[in-house]
XYZ file of C-alpha atoms in Angstrom:
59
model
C 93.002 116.547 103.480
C 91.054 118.424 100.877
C 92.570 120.529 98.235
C 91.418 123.375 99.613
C 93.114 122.998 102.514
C 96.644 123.305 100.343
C 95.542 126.098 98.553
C 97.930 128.953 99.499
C 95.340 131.987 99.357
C 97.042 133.905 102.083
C 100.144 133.814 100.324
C 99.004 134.467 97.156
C 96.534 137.615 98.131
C 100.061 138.899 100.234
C 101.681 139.006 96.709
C 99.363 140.858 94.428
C 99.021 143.623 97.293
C 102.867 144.001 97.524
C 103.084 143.862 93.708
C 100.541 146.119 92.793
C 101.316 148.606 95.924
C 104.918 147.974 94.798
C 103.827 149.047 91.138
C 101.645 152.509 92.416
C 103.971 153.950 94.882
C 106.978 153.443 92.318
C 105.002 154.488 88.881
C 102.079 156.171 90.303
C 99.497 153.585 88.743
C 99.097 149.877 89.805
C 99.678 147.072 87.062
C 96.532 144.527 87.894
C 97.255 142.063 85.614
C 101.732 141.818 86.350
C 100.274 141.442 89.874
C 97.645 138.670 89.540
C 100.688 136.436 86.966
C 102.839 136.906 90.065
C 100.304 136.257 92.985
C 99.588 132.696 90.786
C 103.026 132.171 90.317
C 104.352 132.613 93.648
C 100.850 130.701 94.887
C 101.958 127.551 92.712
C 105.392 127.429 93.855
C 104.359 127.833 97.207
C 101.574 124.660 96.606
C 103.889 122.510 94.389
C 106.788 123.262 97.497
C 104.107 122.418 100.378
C 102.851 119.219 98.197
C 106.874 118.062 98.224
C 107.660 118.358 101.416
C 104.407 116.411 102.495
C 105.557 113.826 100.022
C 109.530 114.269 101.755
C 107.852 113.639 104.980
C 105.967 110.461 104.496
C 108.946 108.289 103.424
């Protein structure tokens, strides 16, 4: 399995929309950048959790 097949890009693109839509309907003006440092965060907890419980599985 490549790892590009791990990459959580779904997930990721679902967070900066909800952040940034979050930020505009709330303040009136979307925050790019606060939603791009949470799309990567939530993206590498989401890989680092996926890469565990492949690990978890195989022993």
């Amino acid at each position: 399995m490549a790892l590009g097949d791990n990459l959580p890009v779904s997930e990721s693109l679902g967070v900066f929309v909800g952040v940034a839509g979050f930020d505009w309907l709330t303040d009136g003006q979307a925050e790019p950048l606060k939603a791009v440092v949470a799309a990567l965060a939530a993206g590498a907890v989401v890989m680092a959790t996926r890469h565990w419980l492949k690990r978890r599985r195989k022993d």
